[in-house]
Coordinates of C-alpha atoms and ligand atoms in Angstrom, one line a residue:
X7 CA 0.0 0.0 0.0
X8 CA 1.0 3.4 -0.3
X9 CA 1.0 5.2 2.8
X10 CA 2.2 9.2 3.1
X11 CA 3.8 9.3 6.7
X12 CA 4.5 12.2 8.3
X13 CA 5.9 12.2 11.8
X14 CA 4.3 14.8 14.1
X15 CA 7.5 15.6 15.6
X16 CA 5.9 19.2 17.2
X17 CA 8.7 19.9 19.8
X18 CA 10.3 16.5 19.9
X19 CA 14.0 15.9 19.9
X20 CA 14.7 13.9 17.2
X21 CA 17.0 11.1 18.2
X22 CA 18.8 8.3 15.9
X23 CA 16.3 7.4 13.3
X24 CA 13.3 6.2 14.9
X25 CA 12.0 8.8 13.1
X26 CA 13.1 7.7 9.6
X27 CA 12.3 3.8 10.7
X28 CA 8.5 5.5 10.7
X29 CA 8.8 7.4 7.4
X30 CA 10.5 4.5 5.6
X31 CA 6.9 2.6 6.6
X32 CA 5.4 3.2 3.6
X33 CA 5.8 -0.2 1.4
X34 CA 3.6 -2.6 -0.5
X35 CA 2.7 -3.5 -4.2
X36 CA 0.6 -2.2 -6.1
X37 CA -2.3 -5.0 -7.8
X38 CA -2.4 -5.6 -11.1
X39 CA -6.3 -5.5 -11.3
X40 CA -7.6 -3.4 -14.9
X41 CA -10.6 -2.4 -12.6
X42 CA -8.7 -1.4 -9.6
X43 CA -9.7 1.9 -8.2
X44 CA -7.0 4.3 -6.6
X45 CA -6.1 4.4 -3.0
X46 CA -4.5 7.0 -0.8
X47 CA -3.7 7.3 2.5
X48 CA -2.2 9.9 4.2
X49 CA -1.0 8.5 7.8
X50 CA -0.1 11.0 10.8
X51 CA 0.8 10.2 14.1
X52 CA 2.4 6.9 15.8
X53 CA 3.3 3.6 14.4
X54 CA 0.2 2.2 15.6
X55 CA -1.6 5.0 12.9
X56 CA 1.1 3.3 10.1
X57 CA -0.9 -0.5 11.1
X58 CA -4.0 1.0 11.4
X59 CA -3.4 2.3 7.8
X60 CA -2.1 -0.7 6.2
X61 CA -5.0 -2.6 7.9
X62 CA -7.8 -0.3 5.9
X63 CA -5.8 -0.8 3.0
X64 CA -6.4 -4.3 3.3
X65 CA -10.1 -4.3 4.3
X66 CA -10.6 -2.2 1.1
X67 CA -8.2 -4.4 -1.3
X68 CA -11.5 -6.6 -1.7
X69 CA -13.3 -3.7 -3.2
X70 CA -10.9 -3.1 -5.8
X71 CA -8.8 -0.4 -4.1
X72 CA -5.2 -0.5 -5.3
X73 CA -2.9 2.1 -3.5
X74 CA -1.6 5.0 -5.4
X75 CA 1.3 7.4 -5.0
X76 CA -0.6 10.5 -5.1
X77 CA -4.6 12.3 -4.2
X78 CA -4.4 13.2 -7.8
X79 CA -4.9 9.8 -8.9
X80 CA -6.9 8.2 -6.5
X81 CA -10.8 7.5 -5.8
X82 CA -10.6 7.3 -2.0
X83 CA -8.1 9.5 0.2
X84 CA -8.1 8.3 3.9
X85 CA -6.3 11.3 6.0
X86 CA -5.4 8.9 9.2
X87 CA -5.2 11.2 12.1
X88 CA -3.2 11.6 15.1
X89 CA -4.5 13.9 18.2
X90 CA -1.7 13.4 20.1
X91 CA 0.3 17.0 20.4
X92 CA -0.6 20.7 19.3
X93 CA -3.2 22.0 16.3
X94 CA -4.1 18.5 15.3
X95 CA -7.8 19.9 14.2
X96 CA -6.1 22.5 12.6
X97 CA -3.7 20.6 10.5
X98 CA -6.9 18.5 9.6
X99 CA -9.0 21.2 8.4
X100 CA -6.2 22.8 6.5
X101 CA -5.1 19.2 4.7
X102 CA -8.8 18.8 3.8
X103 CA -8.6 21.6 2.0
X104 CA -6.2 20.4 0.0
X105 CA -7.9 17.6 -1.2
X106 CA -10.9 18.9 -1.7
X107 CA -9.2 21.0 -4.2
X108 CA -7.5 18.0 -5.9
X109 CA -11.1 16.1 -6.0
X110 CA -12.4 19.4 -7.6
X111 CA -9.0 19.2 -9.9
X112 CA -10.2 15.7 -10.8
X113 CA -13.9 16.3 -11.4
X114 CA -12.6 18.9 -13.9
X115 CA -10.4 16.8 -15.4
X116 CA -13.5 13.9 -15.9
X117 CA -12.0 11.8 -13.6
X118 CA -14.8 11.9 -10.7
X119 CA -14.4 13.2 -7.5
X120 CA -12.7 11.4 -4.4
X121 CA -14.3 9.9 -2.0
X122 CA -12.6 11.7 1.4
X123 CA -12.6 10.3 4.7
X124 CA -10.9 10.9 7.8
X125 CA -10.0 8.3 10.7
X126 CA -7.9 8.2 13.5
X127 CA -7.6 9.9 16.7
X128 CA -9.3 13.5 15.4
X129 CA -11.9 12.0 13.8
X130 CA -12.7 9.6 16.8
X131 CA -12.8 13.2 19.0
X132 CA -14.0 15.9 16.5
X133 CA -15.7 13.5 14.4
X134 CA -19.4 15.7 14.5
X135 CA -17.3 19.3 14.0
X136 CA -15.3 17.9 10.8
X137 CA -18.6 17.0 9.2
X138 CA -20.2 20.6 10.2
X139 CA -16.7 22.1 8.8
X140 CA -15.9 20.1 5.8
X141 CA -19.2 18.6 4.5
X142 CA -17.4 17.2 1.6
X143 CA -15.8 14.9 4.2
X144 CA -17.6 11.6 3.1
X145 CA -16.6 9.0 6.0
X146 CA -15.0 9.7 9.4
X147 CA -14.3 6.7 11.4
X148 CA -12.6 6.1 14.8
X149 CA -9.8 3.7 14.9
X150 CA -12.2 0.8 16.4
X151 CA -14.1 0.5 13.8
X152 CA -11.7 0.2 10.1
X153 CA -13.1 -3.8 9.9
X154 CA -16.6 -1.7 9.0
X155 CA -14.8 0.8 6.2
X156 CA -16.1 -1.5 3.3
X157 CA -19.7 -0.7 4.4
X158 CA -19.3 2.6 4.9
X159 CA -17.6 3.1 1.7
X160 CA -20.2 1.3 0.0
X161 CA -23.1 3.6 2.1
X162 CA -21.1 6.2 1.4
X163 CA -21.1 5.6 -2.5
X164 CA -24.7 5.0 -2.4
X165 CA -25.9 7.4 -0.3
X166 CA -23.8 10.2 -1.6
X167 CA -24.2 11.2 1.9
X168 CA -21.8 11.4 4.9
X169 CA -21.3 8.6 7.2
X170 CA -19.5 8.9 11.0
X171 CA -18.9 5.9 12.2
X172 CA -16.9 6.5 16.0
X173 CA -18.6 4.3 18.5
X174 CA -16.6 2.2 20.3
X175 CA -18.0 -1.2 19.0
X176 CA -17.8 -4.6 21.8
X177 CA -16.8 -6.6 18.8
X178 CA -12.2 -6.2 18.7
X179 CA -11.6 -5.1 15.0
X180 CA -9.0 -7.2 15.5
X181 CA -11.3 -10.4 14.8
X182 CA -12.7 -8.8 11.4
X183 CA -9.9 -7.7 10.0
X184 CA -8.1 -9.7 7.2
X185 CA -5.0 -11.7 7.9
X186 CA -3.3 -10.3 5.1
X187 CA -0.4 -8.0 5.4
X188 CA 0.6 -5.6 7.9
X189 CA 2.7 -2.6 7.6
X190 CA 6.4 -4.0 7.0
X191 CA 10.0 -1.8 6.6
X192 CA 13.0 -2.5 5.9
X193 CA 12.9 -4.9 2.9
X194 CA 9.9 -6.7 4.6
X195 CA 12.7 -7.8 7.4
X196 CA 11.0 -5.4 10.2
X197 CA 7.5 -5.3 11.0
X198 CA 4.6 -3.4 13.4
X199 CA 2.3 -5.4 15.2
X200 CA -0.1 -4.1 17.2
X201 CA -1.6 -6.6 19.9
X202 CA -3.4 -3.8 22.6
X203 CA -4.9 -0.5 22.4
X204 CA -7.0 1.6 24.0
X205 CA -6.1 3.1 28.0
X206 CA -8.0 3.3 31.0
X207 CA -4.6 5.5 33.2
X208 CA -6.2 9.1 31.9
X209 CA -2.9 10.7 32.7
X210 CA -4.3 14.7 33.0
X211 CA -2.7 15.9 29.8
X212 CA -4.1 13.2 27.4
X213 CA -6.3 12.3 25.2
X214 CA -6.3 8.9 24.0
X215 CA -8.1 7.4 26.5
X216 CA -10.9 9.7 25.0
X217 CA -9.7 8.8 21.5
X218 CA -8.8 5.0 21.7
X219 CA -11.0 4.0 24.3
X220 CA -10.4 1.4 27.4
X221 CA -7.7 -1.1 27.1
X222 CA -8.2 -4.4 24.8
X223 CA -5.8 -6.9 24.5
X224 CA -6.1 -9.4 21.1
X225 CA -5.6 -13.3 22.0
X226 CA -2.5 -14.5 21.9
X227 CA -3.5 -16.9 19.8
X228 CA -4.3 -14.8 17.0
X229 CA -1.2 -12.5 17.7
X230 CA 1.1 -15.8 17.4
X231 CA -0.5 -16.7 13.9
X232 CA 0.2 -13.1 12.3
X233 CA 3.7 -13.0 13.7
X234 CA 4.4 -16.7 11.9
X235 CA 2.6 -15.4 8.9
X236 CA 4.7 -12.7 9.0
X237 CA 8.2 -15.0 10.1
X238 CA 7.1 -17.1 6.8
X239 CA 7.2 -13.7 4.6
X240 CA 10.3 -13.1 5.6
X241 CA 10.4 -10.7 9.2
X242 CA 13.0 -11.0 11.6
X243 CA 12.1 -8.5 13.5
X244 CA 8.5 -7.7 15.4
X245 CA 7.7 -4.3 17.4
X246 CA 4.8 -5.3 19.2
X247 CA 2.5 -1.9 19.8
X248 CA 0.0 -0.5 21.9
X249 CA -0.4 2.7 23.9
X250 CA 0.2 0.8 26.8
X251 CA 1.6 -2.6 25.3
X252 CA 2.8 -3.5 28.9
X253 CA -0.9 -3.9 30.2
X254 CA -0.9 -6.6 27.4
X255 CA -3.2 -9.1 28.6
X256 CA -4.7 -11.3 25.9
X257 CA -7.1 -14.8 25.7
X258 CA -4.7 -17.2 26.0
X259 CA -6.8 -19.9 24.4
X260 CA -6.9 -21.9 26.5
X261 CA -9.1 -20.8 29.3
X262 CA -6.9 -18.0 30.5
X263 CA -5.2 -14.8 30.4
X264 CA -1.2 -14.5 28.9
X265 CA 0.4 -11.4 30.1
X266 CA 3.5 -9.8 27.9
X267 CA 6.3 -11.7 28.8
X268 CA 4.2 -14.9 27.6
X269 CA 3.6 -13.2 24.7
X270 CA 6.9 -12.6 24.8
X271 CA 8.0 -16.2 25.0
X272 CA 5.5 -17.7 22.3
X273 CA 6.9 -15.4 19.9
X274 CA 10.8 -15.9 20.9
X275 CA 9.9 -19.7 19.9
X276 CA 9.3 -19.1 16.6
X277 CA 11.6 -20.5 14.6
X278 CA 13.3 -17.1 12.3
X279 CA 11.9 -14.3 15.3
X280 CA 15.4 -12.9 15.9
X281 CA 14.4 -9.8 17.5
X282 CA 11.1 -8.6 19.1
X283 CA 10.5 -5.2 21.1
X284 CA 7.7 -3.4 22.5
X285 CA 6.4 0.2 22.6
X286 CA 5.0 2.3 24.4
X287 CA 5.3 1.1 28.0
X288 CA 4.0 2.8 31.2
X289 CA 5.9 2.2 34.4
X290 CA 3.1 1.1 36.7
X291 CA 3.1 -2.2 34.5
X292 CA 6.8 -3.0 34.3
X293 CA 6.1 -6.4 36.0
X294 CA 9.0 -8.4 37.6
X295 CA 8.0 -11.2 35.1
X296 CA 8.7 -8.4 32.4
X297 CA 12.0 -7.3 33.7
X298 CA 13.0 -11.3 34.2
X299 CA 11.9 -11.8 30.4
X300 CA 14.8 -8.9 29.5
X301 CA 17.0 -11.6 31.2
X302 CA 15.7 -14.9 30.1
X303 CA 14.3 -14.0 26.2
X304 CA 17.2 -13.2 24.3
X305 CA 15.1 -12.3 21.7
X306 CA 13.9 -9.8 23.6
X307 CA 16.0 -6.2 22.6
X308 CA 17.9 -4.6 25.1
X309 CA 16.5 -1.4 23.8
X310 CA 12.9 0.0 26.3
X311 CA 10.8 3.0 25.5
X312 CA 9.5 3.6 29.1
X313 CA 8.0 7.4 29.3
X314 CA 8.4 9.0 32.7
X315 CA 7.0 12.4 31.5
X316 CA 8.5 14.6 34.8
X317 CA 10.5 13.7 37.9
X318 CA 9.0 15.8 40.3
X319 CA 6.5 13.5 42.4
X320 CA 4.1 16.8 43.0
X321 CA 3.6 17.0 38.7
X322 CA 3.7 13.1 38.9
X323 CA 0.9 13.4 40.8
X324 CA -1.1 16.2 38.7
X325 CA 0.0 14.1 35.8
X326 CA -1.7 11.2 37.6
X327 CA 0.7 8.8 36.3
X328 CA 0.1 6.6 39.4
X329 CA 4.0 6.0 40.5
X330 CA 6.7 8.5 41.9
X331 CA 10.1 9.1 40.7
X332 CA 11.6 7.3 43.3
X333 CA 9.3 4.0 41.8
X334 CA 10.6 5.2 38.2
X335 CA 14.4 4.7 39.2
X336 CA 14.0 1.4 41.2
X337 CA 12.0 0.2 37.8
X338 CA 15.2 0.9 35.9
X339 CA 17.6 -0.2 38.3
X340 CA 15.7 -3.5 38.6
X341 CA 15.8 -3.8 35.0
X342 CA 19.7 -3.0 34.9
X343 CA 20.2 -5.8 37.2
X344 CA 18.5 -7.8 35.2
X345 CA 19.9 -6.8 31.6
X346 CA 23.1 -5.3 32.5
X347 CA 22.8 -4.3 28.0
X348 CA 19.8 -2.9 28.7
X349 CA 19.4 1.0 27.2
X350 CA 16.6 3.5 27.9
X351 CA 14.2 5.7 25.6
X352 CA 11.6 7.7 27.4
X353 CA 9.1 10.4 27.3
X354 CA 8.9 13.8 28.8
X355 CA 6.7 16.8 29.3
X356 CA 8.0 20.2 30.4
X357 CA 5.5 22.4 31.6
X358 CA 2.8 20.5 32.3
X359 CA -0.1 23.3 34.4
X360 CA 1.8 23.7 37.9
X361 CA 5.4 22.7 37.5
X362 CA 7.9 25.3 39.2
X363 CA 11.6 25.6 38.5
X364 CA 12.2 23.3 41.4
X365 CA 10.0 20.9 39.8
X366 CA 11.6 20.9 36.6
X367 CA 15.0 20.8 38.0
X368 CA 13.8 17.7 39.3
X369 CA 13.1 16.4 36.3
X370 CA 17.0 17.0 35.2
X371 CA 17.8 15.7 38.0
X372 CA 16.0 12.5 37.3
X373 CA 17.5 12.4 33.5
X374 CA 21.3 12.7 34.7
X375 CA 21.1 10.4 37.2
X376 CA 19.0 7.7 34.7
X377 CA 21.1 8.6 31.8
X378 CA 18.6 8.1 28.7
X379 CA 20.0 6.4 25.3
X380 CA 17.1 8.5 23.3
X381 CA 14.3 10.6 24.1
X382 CA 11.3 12.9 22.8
X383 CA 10.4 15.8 24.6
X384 CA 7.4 17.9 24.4
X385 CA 6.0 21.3 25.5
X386 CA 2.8 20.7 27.3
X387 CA 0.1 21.6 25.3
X388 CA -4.0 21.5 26.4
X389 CA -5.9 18.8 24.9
X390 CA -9.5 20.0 25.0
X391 CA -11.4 17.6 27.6
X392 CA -8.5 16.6 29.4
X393 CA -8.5 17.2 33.4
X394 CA -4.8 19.2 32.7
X395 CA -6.8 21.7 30.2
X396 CA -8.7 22.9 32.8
X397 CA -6.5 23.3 35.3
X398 CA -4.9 26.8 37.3
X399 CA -1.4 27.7 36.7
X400 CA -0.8 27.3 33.2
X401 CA 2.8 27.7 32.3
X402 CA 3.7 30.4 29.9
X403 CA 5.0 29.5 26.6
X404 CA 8.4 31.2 27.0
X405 CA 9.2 29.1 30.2
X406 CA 8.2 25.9 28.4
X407 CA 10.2 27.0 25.0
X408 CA 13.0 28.1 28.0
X409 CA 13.0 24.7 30.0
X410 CA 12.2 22.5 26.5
X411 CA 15.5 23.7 25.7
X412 CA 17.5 23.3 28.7
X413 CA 16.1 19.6 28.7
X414 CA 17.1 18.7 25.0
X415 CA 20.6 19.9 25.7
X416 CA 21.2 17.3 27.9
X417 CA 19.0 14.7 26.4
X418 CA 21.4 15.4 23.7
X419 CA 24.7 15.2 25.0
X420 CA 23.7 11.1 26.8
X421 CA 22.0 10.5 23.3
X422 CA 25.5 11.6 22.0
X423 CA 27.8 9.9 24.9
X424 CA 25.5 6.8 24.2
X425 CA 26.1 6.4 20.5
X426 CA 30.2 7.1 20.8
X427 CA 30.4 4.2 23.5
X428 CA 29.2 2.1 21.2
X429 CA 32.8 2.5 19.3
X430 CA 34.9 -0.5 20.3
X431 CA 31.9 -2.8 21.3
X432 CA 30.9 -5.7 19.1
X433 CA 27.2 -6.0 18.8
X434 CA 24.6 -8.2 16.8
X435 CA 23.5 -6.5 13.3
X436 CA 20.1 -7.2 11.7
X437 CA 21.4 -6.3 7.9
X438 CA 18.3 -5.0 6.0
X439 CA 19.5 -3.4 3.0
X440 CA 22.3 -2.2 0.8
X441 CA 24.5 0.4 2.2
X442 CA 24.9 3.9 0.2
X443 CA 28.6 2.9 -1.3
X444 CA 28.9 -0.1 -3.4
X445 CA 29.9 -3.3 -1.3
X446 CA 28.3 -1.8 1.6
X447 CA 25.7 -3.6 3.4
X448 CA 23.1 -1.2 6.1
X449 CA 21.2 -2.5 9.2
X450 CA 20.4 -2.1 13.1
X451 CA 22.2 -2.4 16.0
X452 CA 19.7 -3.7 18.9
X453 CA 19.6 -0.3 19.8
X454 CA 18.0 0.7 16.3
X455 CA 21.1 3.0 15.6
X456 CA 22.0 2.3 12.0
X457 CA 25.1 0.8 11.3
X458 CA 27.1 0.4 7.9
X459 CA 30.1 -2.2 7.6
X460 CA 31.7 -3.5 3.9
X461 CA 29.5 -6.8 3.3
X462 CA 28.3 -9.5 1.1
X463 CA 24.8 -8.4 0.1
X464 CA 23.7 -11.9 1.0
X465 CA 24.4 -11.3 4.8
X466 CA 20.9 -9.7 4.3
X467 CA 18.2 -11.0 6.3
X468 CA 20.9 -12.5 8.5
X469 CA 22.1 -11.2 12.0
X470 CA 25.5 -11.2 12.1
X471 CA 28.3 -9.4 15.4
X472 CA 30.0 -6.4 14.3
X473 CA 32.9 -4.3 15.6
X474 CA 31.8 -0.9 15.4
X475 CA 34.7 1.3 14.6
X476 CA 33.2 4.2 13.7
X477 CA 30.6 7.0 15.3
X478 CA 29.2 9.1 11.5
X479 CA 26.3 11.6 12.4
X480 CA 23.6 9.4 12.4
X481 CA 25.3 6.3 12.1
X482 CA 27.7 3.5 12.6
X483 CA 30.2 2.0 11.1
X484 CA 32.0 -1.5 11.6
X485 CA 33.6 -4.4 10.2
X486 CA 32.0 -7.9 10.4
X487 CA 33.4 -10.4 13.1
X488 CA 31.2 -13.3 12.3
X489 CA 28.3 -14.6 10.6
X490 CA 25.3 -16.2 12.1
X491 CA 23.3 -18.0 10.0
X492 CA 19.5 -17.9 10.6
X493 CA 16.9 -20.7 9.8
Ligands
5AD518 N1 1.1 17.8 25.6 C1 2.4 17.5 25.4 N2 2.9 16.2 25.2 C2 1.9 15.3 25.2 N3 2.1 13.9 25.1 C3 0.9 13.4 25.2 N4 -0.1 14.3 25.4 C4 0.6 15.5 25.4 C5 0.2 16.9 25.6 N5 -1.1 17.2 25.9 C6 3.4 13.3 24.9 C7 3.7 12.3 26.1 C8 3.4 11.0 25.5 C9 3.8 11.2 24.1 C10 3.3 10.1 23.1 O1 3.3 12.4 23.7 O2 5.0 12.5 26.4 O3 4.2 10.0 26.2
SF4_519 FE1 -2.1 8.6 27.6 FE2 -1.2 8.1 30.1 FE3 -2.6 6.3 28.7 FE4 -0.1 6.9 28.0 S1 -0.7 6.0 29.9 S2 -1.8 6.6 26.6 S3 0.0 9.1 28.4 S4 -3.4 8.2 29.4

């Protein structure tokens, strides 16, 4: 499928390329069907928005929808949206102008108007306001409820009328959608899955509890059958997703209920699963049993995304993240103990209504002594409904841009430290592609920094150690020490 990602990076430090790993998403072939009918989507937001969007691509292949590269040339445009940081309503509105134009563009040219619709977070929260503001919006879904696009693109072609679809259905999606591809990067090698969504924490500042609803967890079962269909076409390499993935708790099958390090397990048994990871975590559910898998699944990548947002306890509290910062450093010390390898990524939020100087120097305080591998920070900004929007003692922008900036700076210097200590070390390299230079051979580091060494191109696909020798900007280089040949 053709997908158009664009990061919302808003205020974020952009670290390594976990960034680019999202905009490379966009993959797939296009069908060879005469009668196909042109497919865009436009995907904003998370990784879990790049699944989402290859899913409606495939409930919509059956209808004859083959992706396309631009708006121009397609009869359906999904804008999948994220709600997650500043202006998202905003950026919606002014995108659907855009299209709108190019469907007018295409009705003059006799090709037929587009259908439009919008999905995602926005439309789950704004769904009744985008179809006051932009009537030629023809569908707006909310991300439960993609297995029902084909109806309501078929309504929608009938009817000639709009159709909102946001409820929050009792039926998972999950068990309607087809078990055809998912979004896969990296030469097929790497691959999203999402196997939870939805929250029920309702931290003050956001909105996806709103957006996404309470937390659902898909059976194991059925996530162990996509991962193998996936093993069988070729991934090595699983990130497991869900706004809190950590909560996982699916059917096991058999009776009961398998938690994430089970998961975990299952997975790590299938035969060609060299690598699996998980994202995004919250610290109230980083389980002993989770921190033991980090010791006992070598699959499992020394590499954790575990937000912490502040480390003042007061704006913990406001935040109501439910654990302190004190909790927050014994987490990561237990895990240390556990997986001496083990490297941090984490969230954070500077100027969240309430925090003082002290406050925020609290929440340096907790980042030197932590030391963090990678890291996106944010500016608070309201999200209408929330409990934070509402709250006294706003911040004013200057001290957020002020204190954004002070925390970057040295969110940059460990992201720094950490990638030039990685010269001398010898680590495992998932290859993926060819390098830039001829001869050279590109792939991952378990710590998803890129890393470059001269190579066979058939070491693709394989996992193989590497001496790094070399820190470039955003990269490594190395030589290869040894191959490791994978079934
Ligand atoms: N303002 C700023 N940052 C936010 N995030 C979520 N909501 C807000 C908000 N209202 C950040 C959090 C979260 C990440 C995905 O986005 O740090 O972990
Ligand atoms: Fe939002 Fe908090 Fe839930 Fe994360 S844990 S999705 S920040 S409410």
């Amino acid at each position: 499928m053709t997908v158009e990602v664009s990061s919302d990076s808003g205020a974020a430090l952009q670290p390594g390329d976990n960034q680019a790993l999202n905009r490379q998403s966009a993959i797939g072939q296009s069908g060879d069907n005469m009668n196909a009918r042109g497919l865009h989507v436009i995907t904003w937001g998370c990784q879990m928005n790049v699944y989402d969007s290859a899913r409606m691509s495939d409930v919509l292949a059956p209808l004859g929808y083959r992706p396309v590269a631009t708006p121009q040339q397609a009869e359906m445009v999904i804008l999948n949206t994220c709600h997650i940081r500043e202006r998202a309503a905003e950026k919606v509105f002014s995108e659907l102008g855009r299209l709108r134009k190019i469907s007018d563009e295409r009705v003059a040219a006799g090709l037929g108007r587009s259908i439009i619709a919008v999905a995602g977070c926005v439309a789950q929260a704004e769904g009744e306001e985008i179809l006051a503001r932009a009537p030629f919006v023809d569908i707006v879904l909310g991300p439960q409820t993609y297995h029902r696009l084909p109806e309501m693109v078929a309504r929608a072609a009938r009817a000639g009328g709009a159709v909102i679809d946001t409820d929050f259905p009792v039926e998972m999606k999950f068990d309607f959608l087809p078990a055809d591809s998912a979004p896969q990067v990296e030469g097929n090698l790497t691959a999203f899955l999402t196997i939870q969504e939805g929250c029920d924490k309702f931290c003050s500042f956001c909105v996806v509890p709103y957006t996404r609803g309470a937390e659902t967890s898909r059976s194991l079962p059925s996530v162990v059958a996509e991962a193998r269909r996936m093993v069988q076409g070729g991934v090595r390499e699983i990130t497991l997703l869900g706004q809190n993935v950590n909560a996982y708790h699916g059917d096991d099958g058999e009776g009961g209920t398998a938690d994430l390090p089970t998961l975990a397990r299952a997975l790590a048994a299938l035969p060609g699963l060299e690598r699996i990871r998980y994202m995004t975590s919250h610290p109230r559910d980083m389980d002993q049993a989770l921190i033991d898998a980090h010791r006992d699944t070598p699959a499992l990548m020394p590499f954790l995304h575990l937000p912490v947002q502040s480390g003042s306890d007061r704006i913990l509290k406001a935040m109501n993240r439910g654990h302190t910062a004190g909790e927050y450093r014994a987490i990561i010390a237990r895990l240390r103990e556990a997986c001496p390898d083990i490297a941090l990524s984490s969230d954070f939020i500077v100027g969240h209504p309430g925090e003082t100087e002290e406050d925020f120097e609290a929440t340096m305080q907790l980042v030197r002594d932590i030391g963090f591998a990678q890291a996106f920070s944010f500016k608070y900004s309201p999200r209408p409904g929330t409990p934070a929007a509402g709250q006294p003692f706003q911040i004013d922008e200057a001290v957020k841009d002020e204190r954004l900036q002070r925390l970057q700076a040295l969110l940059r210097v460990q992201q720094d430290a950490f990638n030039a200590d990685m010269v001398g070390r010898t680590v495992p390299v998932l290859f993926t592609g060819r390098g830039r230079k001829p001869g050279q051979i590109t792939g991952r580091s378990p710590y998803l920094q890129p890393v470059h060494v001269e190579g066979s191109e058939d070491l693709i696909g394989r996992t193989v150690q590497v001496a790094i020798t070399q820190r470039l900007t955003n990269s490594l280089a190395g030589t290869l020490i040894r191959e490791r040949v994978c079934a």
